[in-house]
Each structure stands twice: as C-alpha cells, then as structure tokens.
Coordinates of C-alpha atoms in Angstrom, one line a residue:
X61 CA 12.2 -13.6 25.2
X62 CA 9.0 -11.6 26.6
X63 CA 6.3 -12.2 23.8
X64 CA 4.7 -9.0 22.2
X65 CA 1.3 -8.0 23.5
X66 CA -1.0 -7.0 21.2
X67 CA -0.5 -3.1 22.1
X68 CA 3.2 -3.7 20.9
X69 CA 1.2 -5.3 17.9
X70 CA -0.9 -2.3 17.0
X71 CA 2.1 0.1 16.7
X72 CA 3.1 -2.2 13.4
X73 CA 3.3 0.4 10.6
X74 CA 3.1 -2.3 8.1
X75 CA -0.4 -4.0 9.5
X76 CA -1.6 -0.4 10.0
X77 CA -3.3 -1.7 12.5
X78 CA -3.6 0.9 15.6
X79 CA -7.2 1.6 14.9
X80 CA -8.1 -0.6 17.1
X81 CA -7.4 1.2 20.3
X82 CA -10.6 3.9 20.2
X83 CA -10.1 7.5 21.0
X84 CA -7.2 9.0 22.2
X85 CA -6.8 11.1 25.1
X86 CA -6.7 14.1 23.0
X87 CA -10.0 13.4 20.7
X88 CA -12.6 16.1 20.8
X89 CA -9.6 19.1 21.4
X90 CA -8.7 21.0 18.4
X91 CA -5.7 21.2 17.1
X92 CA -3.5 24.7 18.1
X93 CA -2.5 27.0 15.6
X94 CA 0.5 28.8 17.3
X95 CA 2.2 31.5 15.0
X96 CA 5.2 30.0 13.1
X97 CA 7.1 31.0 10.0
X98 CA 5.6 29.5 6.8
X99 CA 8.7 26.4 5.8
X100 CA 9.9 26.9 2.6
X101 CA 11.4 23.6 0.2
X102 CA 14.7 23.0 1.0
X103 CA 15.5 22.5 -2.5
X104 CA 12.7 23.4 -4.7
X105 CA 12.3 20.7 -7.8
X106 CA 12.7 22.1 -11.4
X107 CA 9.0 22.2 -13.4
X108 CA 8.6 18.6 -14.4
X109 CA 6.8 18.2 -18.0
X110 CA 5.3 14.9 -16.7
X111 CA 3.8 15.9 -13.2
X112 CA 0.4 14.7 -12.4
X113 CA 0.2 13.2 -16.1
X114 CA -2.8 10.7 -16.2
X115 CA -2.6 7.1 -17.9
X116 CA -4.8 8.6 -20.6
X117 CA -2.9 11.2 -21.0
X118 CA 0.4 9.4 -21.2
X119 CA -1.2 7.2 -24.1
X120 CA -2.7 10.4 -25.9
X121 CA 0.8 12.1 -26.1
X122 CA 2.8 8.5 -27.2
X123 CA -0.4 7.9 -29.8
X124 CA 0.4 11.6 -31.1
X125 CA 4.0 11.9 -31.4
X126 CA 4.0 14.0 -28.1
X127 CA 6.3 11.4 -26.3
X128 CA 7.8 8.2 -27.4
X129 CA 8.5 5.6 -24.8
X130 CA 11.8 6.4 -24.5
X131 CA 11.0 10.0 -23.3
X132 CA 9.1 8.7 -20.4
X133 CA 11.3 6.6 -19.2
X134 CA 14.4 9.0 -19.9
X135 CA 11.8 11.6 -17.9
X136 CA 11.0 9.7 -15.1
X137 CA 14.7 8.5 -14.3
X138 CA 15.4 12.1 -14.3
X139 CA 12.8 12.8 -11.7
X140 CA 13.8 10.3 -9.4
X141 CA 17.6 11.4 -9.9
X142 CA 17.0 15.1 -8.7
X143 CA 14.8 13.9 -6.1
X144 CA 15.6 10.6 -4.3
X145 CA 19.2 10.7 -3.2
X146 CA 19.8 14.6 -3.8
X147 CA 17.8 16.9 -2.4
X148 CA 14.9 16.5 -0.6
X149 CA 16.4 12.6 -0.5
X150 CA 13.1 11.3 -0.3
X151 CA 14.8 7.5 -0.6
X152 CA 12.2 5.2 -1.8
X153 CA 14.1 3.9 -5.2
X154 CA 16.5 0.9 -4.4
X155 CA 17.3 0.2 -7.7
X156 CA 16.3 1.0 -11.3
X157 CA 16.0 -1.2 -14.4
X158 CA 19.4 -0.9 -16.1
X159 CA 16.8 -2.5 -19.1
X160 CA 14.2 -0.1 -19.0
X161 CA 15.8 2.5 -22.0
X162 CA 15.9 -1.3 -24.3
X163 CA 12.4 -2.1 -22.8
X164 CA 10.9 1.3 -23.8
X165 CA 12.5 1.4 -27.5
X166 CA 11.6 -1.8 -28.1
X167 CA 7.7 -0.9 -27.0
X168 CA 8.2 2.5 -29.5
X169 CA 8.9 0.1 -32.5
X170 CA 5.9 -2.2 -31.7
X171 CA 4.2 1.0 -31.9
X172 CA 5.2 2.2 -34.9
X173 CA 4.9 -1.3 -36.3
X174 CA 0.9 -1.1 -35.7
X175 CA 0.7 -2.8 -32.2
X176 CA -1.1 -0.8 -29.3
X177 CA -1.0 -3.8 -26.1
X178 CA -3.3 -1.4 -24.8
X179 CA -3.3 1.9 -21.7
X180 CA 0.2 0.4 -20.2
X181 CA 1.9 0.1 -23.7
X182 CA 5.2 2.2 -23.1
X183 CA 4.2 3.2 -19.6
X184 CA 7.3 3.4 -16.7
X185 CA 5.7 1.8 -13.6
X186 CA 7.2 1.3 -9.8
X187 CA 7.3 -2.1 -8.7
X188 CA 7.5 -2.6 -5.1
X189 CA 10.9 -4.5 -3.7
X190 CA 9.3 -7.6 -2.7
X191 CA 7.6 -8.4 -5.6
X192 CA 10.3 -11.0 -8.0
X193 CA 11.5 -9.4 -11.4
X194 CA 13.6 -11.8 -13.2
X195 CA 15.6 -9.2 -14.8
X196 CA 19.5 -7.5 -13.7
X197 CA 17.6 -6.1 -10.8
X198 CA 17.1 -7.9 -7.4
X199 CA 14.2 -8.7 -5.2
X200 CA 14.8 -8.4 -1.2
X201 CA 12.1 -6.9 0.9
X202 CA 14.9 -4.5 1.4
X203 CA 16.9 -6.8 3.5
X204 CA 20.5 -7.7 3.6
X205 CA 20.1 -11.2 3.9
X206 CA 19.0 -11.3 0.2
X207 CA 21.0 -8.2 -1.1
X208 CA 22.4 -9.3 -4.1
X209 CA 20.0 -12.1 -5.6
X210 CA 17.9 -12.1 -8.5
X211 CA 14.7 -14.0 -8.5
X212 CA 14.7 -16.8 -11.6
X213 CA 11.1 -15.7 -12.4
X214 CA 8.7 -13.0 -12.8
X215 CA 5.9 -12.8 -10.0
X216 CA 2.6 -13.2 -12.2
X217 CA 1.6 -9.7 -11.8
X218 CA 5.4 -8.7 -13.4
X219 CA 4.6 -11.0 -16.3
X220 CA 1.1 -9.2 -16.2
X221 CA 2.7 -5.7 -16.5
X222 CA 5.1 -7.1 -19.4
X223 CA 2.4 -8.8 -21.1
X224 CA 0.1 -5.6 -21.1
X225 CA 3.7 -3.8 -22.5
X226 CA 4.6 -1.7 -19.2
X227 CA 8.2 -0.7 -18.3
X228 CA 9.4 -2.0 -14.8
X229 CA 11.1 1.3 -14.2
X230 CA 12.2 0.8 -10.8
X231 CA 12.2 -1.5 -7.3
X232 CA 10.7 0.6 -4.6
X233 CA 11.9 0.8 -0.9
X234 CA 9.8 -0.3 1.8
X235 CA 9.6 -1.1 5.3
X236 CA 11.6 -4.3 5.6
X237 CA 10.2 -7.3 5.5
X238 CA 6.8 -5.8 4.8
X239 CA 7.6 -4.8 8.3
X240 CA 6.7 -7.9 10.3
X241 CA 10.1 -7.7 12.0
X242 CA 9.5 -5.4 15.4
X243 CA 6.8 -3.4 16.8
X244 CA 9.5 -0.6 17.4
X245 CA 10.1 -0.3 14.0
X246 CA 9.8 3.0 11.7
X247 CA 7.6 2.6 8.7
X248 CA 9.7 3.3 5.4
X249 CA 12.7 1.8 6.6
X250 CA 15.3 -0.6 5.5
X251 CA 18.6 -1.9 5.7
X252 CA 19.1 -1.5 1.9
X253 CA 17.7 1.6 1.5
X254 CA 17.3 3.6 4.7
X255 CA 14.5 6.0 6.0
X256 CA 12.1 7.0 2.8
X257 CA 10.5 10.9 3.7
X258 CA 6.8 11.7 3.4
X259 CA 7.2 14.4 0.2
X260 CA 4.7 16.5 1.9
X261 CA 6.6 17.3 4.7
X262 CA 10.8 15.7 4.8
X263 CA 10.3 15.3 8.6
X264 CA 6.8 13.2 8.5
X265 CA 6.5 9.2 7.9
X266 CA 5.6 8.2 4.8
X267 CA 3.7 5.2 6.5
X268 CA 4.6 1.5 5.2
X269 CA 5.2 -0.6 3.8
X270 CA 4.5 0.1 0.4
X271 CA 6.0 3.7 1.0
X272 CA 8.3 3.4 -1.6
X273 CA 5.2 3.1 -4.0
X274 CA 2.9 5.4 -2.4
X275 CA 5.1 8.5 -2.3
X276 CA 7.1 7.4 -5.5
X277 CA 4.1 7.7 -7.3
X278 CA 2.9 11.3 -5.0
X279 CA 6.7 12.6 -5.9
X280 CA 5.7 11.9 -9.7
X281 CA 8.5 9.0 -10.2
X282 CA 6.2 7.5 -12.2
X283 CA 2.4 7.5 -12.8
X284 CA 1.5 4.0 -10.9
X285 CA 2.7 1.8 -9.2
X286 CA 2.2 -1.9 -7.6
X287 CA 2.3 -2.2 -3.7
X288 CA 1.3 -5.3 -1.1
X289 CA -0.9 -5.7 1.7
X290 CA -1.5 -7.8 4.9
X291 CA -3.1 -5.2 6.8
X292 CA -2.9 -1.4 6.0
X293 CA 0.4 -1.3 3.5
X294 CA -1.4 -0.1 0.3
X295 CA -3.9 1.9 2.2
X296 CA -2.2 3.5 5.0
X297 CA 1.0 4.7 2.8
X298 CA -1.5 5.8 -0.2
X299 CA -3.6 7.8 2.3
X300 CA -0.5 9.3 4.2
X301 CA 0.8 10.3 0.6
X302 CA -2.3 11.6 -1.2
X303 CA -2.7 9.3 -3.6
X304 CA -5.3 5.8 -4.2
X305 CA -4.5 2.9 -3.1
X306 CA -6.9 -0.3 -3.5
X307 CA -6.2 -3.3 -2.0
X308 CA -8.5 -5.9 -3.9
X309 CA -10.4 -8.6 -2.4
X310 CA -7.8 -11.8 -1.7
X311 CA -7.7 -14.0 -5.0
X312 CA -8.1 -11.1 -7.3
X313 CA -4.8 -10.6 -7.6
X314 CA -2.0 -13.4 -7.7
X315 CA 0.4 -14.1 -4.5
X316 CA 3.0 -15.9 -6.9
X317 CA 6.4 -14.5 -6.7
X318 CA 6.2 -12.2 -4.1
X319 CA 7.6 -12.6 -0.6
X320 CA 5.3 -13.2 1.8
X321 CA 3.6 -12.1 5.6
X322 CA 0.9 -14.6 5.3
X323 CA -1.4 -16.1 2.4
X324 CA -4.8 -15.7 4.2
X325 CA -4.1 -11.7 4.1
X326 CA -1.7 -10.7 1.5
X327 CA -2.5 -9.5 -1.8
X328 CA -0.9 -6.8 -4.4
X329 CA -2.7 -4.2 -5.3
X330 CA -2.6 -0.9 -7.8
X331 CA -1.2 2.6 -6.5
X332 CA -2.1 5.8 -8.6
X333 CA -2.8 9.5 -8.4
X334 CA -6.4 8.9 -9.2
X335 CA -9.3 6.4 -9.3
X336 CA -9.3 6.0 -12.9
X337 CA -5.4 5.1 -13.5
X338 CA -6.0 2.6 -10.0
X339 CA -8.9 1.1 -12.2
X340 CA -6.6 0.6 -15.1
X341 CA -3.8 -0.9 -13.7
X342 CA -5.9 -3.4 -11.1
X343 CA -7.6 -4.6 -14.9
X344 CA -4.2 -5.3 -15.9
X345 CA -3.2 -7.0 -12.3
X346 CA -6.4 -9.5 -12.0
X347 CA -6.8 -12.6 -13.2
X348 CA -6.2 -16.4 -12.1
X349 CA -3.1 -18.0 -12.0
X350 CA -2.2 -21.5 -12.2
X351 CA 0.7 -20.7 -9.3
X352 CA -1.9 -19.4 -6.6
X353 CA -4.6 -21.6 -6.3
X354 CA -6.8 -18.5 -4.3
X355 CA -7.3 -17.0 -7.8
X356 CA -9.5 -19.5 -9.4
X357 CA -12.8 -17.9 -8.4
X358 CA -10.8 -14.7 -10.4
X359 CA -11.7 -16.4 -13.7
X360 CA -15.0 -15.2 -13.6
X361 CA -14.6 -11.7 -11.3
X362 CA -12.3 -10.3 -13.4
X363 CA -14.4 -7.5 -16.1
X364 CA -13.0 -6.8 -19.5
X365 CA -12.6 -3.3 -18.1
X366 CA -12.8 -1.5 -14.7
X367 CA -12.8 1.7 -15.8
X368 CA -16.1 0.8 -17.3
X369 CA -17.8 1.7 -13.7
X370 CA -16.7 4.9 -13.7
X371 CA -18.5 6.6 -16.1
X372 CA -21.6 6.7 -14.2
X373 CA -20.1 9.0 -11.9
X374 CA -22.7 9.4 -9.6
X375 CA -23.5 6.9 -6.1
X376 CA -27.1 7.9 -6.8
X377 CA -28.8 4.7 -5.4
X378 CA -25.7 3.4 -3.2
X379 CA -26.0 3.0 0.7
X380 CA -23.2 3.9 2.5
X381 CA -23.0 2.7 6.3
X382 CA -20.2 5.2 8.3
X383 CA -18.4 3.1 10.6
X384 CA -17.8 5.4 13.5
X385 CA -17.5 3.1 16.8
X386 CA -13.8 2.3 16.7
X387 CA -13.2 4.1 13.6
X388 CA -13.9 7.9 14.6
X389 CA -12.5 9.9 17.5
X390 CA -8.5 10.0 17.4
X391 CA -7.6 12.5 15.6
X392 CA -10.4 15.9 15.2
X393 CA -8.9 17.3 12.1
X394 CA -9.4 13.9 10.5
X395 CA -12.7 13.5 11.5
X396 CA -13.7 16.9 10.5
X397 CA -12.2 16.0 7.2
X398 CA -14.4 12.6 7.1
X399 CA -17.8 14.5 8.0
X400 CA -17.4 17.2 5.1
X401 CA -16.8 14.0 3.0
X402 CA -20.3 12.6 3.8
X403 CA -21.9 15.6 3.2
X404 CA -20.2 15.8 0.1
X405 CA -21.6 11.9 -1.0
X406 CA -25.6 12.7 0.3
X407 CA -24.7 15.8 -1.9
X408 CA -24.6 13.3 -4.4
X409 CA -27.1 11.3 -4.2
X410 CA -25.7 8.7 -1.7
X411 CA -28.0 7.4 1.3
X412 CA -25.8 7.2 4.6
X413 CA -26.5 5.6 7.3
X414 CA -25.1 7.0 9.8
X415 CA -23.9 5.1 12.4
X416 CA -23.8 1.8 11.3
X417 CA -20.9 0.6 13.4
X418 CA -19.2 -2.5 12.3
X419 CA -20.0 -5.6 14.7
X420 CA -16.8 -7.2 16.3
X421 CA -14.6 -4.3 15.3
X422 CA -11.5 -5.4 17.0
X423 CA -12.6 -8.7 19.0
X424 CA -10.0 -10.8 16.6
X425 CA -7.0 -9.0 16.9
X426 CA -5.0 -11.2 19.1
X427 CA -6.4 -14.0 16.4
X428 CA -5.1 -12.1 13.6
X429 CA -1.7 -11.6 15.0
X430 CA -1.7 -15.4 16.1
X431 CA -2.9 -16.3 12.5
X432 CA 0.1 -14.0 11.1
X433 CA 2.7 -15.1 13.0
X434 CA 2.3 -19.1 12.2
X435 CA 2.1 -18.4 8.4
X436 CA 4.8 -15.7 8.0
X437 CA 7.4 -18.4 9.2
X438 CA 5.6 -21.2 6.9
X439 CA 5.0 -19.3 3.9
X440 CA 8.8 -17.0 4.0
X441 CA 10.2 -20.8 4.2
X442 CA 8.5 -21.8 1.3
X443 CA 9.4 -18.4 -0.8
X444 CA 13.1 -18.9 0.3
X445 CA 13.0 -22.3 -1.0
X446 CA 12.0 -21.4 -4.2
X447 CA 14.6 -18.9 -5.1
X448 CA 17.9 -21.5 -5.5
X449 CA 21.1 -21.5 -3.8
X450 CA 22.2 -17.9 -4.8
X451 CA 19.9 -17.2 -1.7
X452 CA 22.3 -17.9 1.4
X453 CA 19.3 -17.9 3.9
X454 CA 16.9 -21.2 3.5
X455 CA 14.7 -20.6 7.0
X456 CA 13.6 -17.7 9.3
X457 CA 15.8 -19.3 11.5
X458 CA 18.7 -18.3 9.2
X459 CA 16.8 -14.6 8.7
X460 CA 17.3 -14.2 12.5
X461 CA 21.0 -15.3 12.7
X462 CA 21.9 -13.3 9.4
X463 CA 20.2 -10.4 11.0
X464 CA 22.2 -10.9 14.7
X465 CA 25.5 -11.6 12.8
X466 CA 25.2 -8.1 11.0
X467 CA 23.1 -5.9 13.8
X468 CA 25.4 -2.9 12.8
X469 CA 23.4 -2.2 9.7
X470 CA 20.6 -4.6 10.3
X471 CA 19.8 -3.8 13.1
X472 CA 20.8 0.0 14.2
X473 CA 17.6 1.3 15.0
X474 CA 15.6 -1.7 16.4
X475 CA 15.3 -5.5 16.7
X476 CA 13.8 -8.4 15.0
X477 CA 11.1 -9.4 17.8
X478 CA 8.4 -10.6 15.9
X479 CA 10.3 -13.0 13.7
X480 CA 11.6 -14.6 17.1
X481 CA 7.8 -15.1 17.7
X482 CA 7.4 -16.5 14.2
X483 CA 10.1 -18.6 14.5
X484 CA 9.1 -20.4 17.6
X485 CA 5.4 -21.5 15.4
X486 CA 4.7 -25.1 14.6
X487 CA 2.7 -26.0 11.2
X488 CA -0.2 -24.8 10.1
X489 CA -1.8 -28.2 11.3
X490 CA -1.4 -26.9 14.9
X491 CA -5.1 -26.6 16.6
X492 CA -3.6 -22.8 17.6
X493 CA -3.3 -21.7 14.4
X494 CA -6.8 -23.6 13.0
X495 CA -8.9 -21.4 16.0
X496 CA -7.0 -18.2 15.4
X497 CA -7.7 -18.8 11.2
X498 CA -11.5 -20.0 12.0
X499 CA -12.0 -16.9 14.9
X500 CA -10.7 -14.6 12.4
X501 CA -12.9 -15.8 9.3
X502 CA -16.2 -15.5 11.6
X503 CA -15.5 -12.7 13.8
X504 CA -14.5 -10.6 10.1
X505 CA -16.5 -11.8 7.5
X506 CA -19.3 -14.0 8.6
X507 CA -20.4 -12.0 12.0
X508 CA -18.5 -8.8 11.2
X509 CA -18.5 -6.8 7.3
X510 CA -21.2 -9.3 6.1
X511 CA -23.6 -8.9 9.0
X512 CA -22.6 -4.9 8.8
X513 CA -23.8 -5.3 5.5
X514 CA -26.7 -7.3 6.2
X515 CA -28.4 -5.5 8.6
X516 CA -28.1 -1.8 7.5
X517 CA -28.9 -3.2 3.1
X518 CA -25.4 -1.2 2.7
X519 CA -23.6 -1.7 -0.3
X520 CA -19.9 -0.4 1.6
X521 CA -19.0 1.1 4.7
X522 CA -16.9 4.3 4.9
X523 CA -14.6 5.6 7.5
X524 CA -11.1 7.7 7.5
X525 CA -7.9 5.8 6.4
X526 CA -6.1 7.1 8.9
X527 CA -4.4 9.8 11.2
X528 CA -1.8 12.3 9.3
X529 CA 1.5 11.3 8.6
X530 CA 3.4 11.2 12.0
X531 CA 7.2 12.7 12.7
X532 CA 9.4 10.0 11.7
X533 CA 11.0 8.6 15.2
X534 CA 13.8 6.1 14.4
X535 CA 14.6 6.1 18.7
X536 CA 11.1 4.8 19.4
X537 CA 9.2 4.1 16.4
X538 CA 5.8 4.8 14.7
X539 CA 3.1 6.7 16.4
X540 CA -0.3 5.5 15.1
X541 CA -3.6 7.0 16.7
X542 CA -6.1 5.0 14.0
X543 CA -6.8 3.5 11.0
X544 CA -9.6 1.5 9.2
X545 CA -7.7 -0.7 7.6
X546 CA -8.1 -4.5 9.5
X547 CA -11.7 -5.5 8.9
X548 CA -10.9 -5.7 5.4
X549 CA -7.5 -7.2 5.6
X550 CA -8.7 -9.9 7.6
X551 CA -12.0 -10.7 5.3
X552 CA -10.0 -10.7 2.6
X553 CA -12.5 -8.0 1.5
X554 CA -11.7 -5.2 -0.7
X555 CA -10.9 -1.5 0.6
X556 CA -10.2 1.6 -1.6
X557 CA -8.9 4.7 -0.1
X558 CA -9.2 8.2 -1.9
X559 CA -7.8 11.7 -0.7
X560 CA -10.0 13.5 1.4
X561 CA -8.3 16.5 2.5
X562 CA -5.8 18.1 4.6
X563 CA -4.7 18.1 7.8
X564 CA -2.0 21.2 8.8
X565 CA -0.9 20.2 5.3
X566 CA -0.7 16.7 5.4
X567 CA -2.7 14.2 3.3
X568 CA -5.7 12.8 5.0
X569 CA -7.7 9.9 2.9
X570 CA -11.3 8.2 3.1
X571 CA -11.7 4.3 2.8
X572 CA -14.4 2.7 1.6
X573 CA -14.8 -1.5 2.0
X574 CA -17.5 -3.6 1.4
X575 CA -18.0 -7.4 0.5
X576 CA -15.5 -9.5 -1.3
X577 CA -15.8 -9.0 -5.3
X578 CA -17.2 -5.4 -5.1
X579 CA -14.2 -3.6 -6.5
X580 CA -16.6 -1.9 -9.4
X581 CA -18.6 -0.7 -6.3
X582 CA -15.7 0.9 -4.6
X583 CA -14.6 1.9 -7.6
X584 CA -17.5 3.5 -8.6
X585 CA -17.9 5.2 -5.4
X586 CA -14.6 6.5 -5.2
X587 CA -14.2 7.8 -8.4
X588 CA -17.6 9.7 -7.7
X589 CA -16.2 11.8 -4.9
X590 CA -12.7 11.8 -6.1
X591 CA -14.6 13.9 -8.9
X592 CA -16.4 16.2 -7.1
X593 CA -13.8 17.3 -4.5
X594 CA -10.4 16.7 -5.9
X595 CA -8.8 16.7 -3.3
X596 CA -5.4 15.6 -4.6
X597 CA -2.3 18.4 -5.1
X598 CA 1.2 17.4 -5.8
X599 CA 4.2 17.6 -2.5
X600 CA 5.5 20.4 -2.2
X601 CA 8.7 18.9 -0.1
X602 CA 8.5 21.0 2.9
X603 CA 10.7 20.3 5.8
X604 CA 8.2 20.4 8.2
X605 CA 4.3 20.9 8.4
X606 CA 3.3 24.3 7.8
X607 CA 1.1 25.1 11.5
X608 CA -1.2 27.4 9.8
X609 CA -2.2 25.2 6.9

C-alpha cells in the first residue's frame, strides 16, 4: 500500500487541517457575481415555537408554566421528524432516545416537587454518536462494525449531562470514525447514516465530524449539543454551520467513554447557537474524572460558573495578535469577513496587533499525523476492549477486515487508507512515535502559541475558522482551501469559534485561541463581538447558494 503524503493528509475533513497549505491560486480575485435566479426551499419548514430559543429562555418558560419538559422534548422530536429524513433530509440524527419522553416527565415532577438541578434541568440536548450512552440507544462512530451495540456505561460527560438533569434527546451522525479512515473521504458521512446536508444550502458540506451536532443544533433540533475534536471537528462544522463551537483546552473535559482518534488531541467540547448557552454547557462538561487521568489539573480550572465572564462584555484591555501568515489569503470573501471583524473588536476597545504571525505554523504537520496514526490504533484497541463481547470487532485489524468484508455499504464511496497506516504502528514506546509526540509538544506549544504569546504580551490570537462550506463531492471528496484550527489541536490549547458573517450565503466564523486554561478569556472575547455584530440567522434550507448574496 502507497503511504498518504501529507497533502492527502490535509484534505481530512475531520482534522480540518488544510490550512496549512497558504494561499490558493485564486486568493486576492474576487468572487463573481453572475446573474442567477434567487433558490427557493425545497420544502419550506412550518414556524417552529422553539427556533433560536436560548438556555435562559428555555428555563424561564419551564420555571413559568410556559413549557414543561415534556413539551420540549415532544417539540424537538418533531423538528427533527419534518426535517431529517423528510424534506430537506438534512440526515444528522441516527437514533433518538426511545427514553427521553420518561426522562423529561420524570425531570417535570422533580420540578414541581421543589428541585431546580440547575440551566440544563429538562433541557433536550444532541449527543454526538461516538460519545457512550448506556441507555436503548447505541454508540458506533457511525460505523457498521459496531451497529447494533450498546455501551455498558455512560461517558463521564453523559453522566455529567444526567447529573445536571439534561435529556439525551438524540445520537448525532458524523463523519465516521471521527473520519480518520481516508483522505478521500466526504465530511458528514457514514455508513449508518449517510451524507448529512449543510441547512444553509442542501448541496454544501456541512464539514465534520461533529456535523451531526453542528448543524443539528443550526436546524434548531435542539438548543446544544456535545461534539469531539482532534483537529478542527467542533470548530470547523460549528463555523461551516453558523453556530459556537469551543473546543476546551485537553483535560478540561473528560476522554472517558468516548471512542477515540488519539488521547494527546481529543477532547469533547460544547456546541450552541451562542456564546452564552456554549458557556453553560462547557460548566456543566468540566471537571476531573477519576477514568482520565489528563483531568486532574481540572480540579482547580474549573469556575463555579462560566457565564460569569460574560457580563463584562467588553475586550477593553485585551491584546489580540491576528495570525495572518498561513492563516489569511485563500479565500477573499472570508478574509474580508475577518478584517470587518477586527475593526469591529478595536471598535471595542481591543488592542490588535496586527500581524503577529504564529511561529512554526505548520512545521509539525507530518509529526502530528505520525503522532495520530500510532495512538488511533492504540487507543481504538483499548476502547474496543472495554465494551464486552456484544462488540464483534476487538482490533483495528478486525475494523479493516469488517470494513473489506462489507465494502458495498462500507465502503461505496471511498476506502479505509489511513487505518491501514494505523494498523501497521508499533506501541507507543516506539522512538517514532516519542519524536513525533516531543516535535509536536515544542514546535506547538513551547516554540509556537506560547512564544506567539510571549513576544507580542497577547492574551489570544484571532484568525478565520475557515473557508465556506464546500459542494459536497462523494466521487472525490472534501475540498478545503484553509482553516485555523491545528495550532490549538496540537497544544492542546483552547479555541472558540463565533459567526462572523456571510459568504454568498454561507456561514463564515472567527476563531480565537490562546494559552491552555484561558477558556474565560475566549469566552469573554467572544461573547463581546458575538454581541455587537450578531451575526448568527437561522438556515433557511436552500438547495443551493444564492450567487447574489
């Protein structure tokens, strides 16, 4: 088998990492605007009581009588009825909790009994489909090869949402495998559930692999919602959807129960229609865990409330660094988007430096992908072995025959090339592995967002998420032109992303990244511009990008 360069790497919609690659040979030309008939919906949604409904304003309507539990959930199982298998089939539900009517009634007694758990209590939230629910629904990464089996235990951040009295209303699709399975893959895509649709516009990728979560929550399935990330698969979905996305600093957040890329990188994170409801749920997320030893430092990280740094609402005092060498220059609408936005933030009292390019910006990609590839096959074998013999694969090595035995519906669109890379790994003793891990560490943290940091007095750097939403390709796969999202991923730094405009109609979203433990920065930050541009609007569920938007 011919190994993957690390251009094949880059295309990887679940890494989102194609930033990497600098300017395209169409940066600097402006977009053209031929004349073309303004796409109507194909099937236009019926006015939805609950659309764009805040956290807060979810628990002021169940504390007033407005809504009981029960309503939500009755609501929200509606909306995902009418809109993910009929028309516009947007297709990121794979399965919803036959329990969640019993969960939500039993919540509405415990309210009317005197007991408020808190903002979740009686919420319906998305849960993405490789994170373990030990409930009647099944966890699978949306993969065949575990089609079928329930996991015997929550993931910690399940018993968190329980604990804080959520609903898990429903397992999300996603690319599968987190999508380390083929750099010709198409993001939103799996074998369970098939090709998820960006609601903005039915023919556009909804970017992965939290899709199911992003646009789940951008379609109004539910108010938030819980993704992962190795590289890009909170961020780049959330941005490509027009929602936030934060993907916390690694530790913050509990690994436990959900199936893994690779335990230097991964983390879950919250998904929500604004800063504020990302802020709540991530408080409710956090916290150490006995089952991931990475979490200990979380004892003391973790604030009684992150909503807390929001009410300043102003960056007054905070130095932003743009990171424009590698980050600016392959797609003009986008960047055009990202320069309003740092007018908008000196508007408000922000200092920007501008540039303060980020040192070593893609020197450890080859390391990263080395890194990746040795710990996906250790760390899957280890989940696998964990969930009991109802589980008829045990290795990766079984993953790749299940996958060649059933290529038909595995298998229809592309291959599983990176796993055959995986596969062929030794331990993580190997010296390999240890100067990949140690490169990484130094060239991203150490020498890279630290020095960044250091030498400018910034308190984050900002930068655009990413191009807008491409046309889904199933024949040759995604078609990144840039992202932002791999510094962070590979510090194990935290990285908040916050809609920043439009792009012929599609979502366009600014991230902001700084040193590990600075979510209340971020959050701050990005809750100050979310408020002074909102940028956000609800999918309209065109077929196609409207040319003269």
């Amino acid at each position: 088998m011919t190994e993957l360069s690390r251009r094949e790497f880059l295309g990887l919609a679940a890494l989102g990492a194609a930033a990497f690659g600098g300017a395209s040979p169409a940066a600097g030309a402006r977009e053209p605007r031929p004349a073309a008939p303004r796409p109507r919906p194909q099937a236009p949604p019926a006015p939805f009581e609950l659309e764009e409904v805040t956290l807060t304003e979810l628990q002021d309507g169940l504390r007033s009588g407005r809504w009981s539990s029960r309503d939500l959930v009755v609501a929200y199982l509606g909306r995902i009825a009418a809109l993910d298998r009929e028309e516009p089939a947007l297709r990121h539900v794979l399965e919803t909790n036959p329990d969640a009517l019993a969960l939500a009634e039993v919540l509405d007694r415990e309210r009317r009994a005197g007991r408020d758990r808190g903002p979740l209590h009686g919420i319906p939230v998305l849960v993405k489909d490789n994170i373990d629910t030990a409930d009647q629904m099944t966890t699978t990464a949306g993969s065949l090869a575990l089609e079928g089996s329930r996991a015997p235990r929550d993931a910690f951040v399940v018993e968190r949402l329980r604990a804080a009295g959520a609903v898990i209303l429903a397992k999300t699709n996603l690319s599968e495998w987190a999508n380390f399975r083929s750099p010709r893959s198409s993001s939103g895509w799996s074998s369970r559930g098939g090709q998820g649709r960006n609601p903005y516009a039915l023919d556009r990728n909804p970017c992965g692999s939290s899709s199911g979560s992003a646009a789940g929550v951008s379609a109004n399935y539910a108010p938030v919602a819980v993704g992962t990330e190795t590289d890009g698969s909170i961020t780049c979905p959330a941005a490509a959807n027009g929602i936030v996305g934060l993907k916390p600093t690694l530790g913050l957040v509990s690994r436990a129960g959900i199936i893994p890329i690779a335990h230097s990188q991964d983390t879950a994170g919250p998904m929500a229609r604004t800063v504020t409801d990302a802020a709540i749920l991530l408080g409710v997320l956090a916290g150490p865990d006995p089952r991931d030893p990475a979490t200990r430092a979380a004892a003391t990280r973790v604030p009684p409330d992150y909503t807390r740094f929001l009410q300043a609402g102003s960056p007054a005092g905070i130095r932003l660094g743009v990171a424009r060498r590698r980050f600016f220059g392959y797609h003009d609408g986008t960047d055009r988007l990202i320069e309003a936005a740092i007018g908008v933030l000196r508007d408000l009292g922000a200092t920007v430096i501008d540039p303060a390019d980020l040192p070593h910006a893609g020197e450890y990609d080859d390391a990263e992908f080395e890194v990746l590839l040795y710990e996906f096959k250790t760390d899957l074998e280890a989940y696998l072995a964990s969930r009991g013999p109802e589980v008829p694969v045990k290795t990766l090595g079984d993953v790749i025959e299940f996958n060649r035995r059933h290529r038909d519906r595995v298998m229809p669109y592309f291959g599983q090339e990176i796993m055959l890379q995986a596969v062929s790994k030794g331990p993580l003793t190997s010296p390999e592995y240890r100067r990949a891990l140690a490169t990484c560490r130094r060239l991203s943290r150490t020498l890279g967002i630290d020095a960044g940091l250091a030498r400018h007095r910034l308190d984050a750097f900002l930068a655009p998420t990413g191009n807008p939403a491409w046309p889904t390709d199933l024949v040759n796969g995604d078609h990144f032109t840039g992202s932002a999202t791999t510094p962070a991923a590979v510090a194990g730094y935290p990285h908040i992303t916050v809609p920043a405009g439009f792009v012929f109609g599609l979502p366009v979203g600014i991230s902001f990244f700084g040193p590990a433990w600075s979510e209340p920065r971020l959050l701050r930050i990005a809750y100050a511009y979310e408020q002074a541009t909102r940028h956000r609007r609800p999918p309209q569920f065109l077929p196609t990008i409207r040319l003269d938007a």
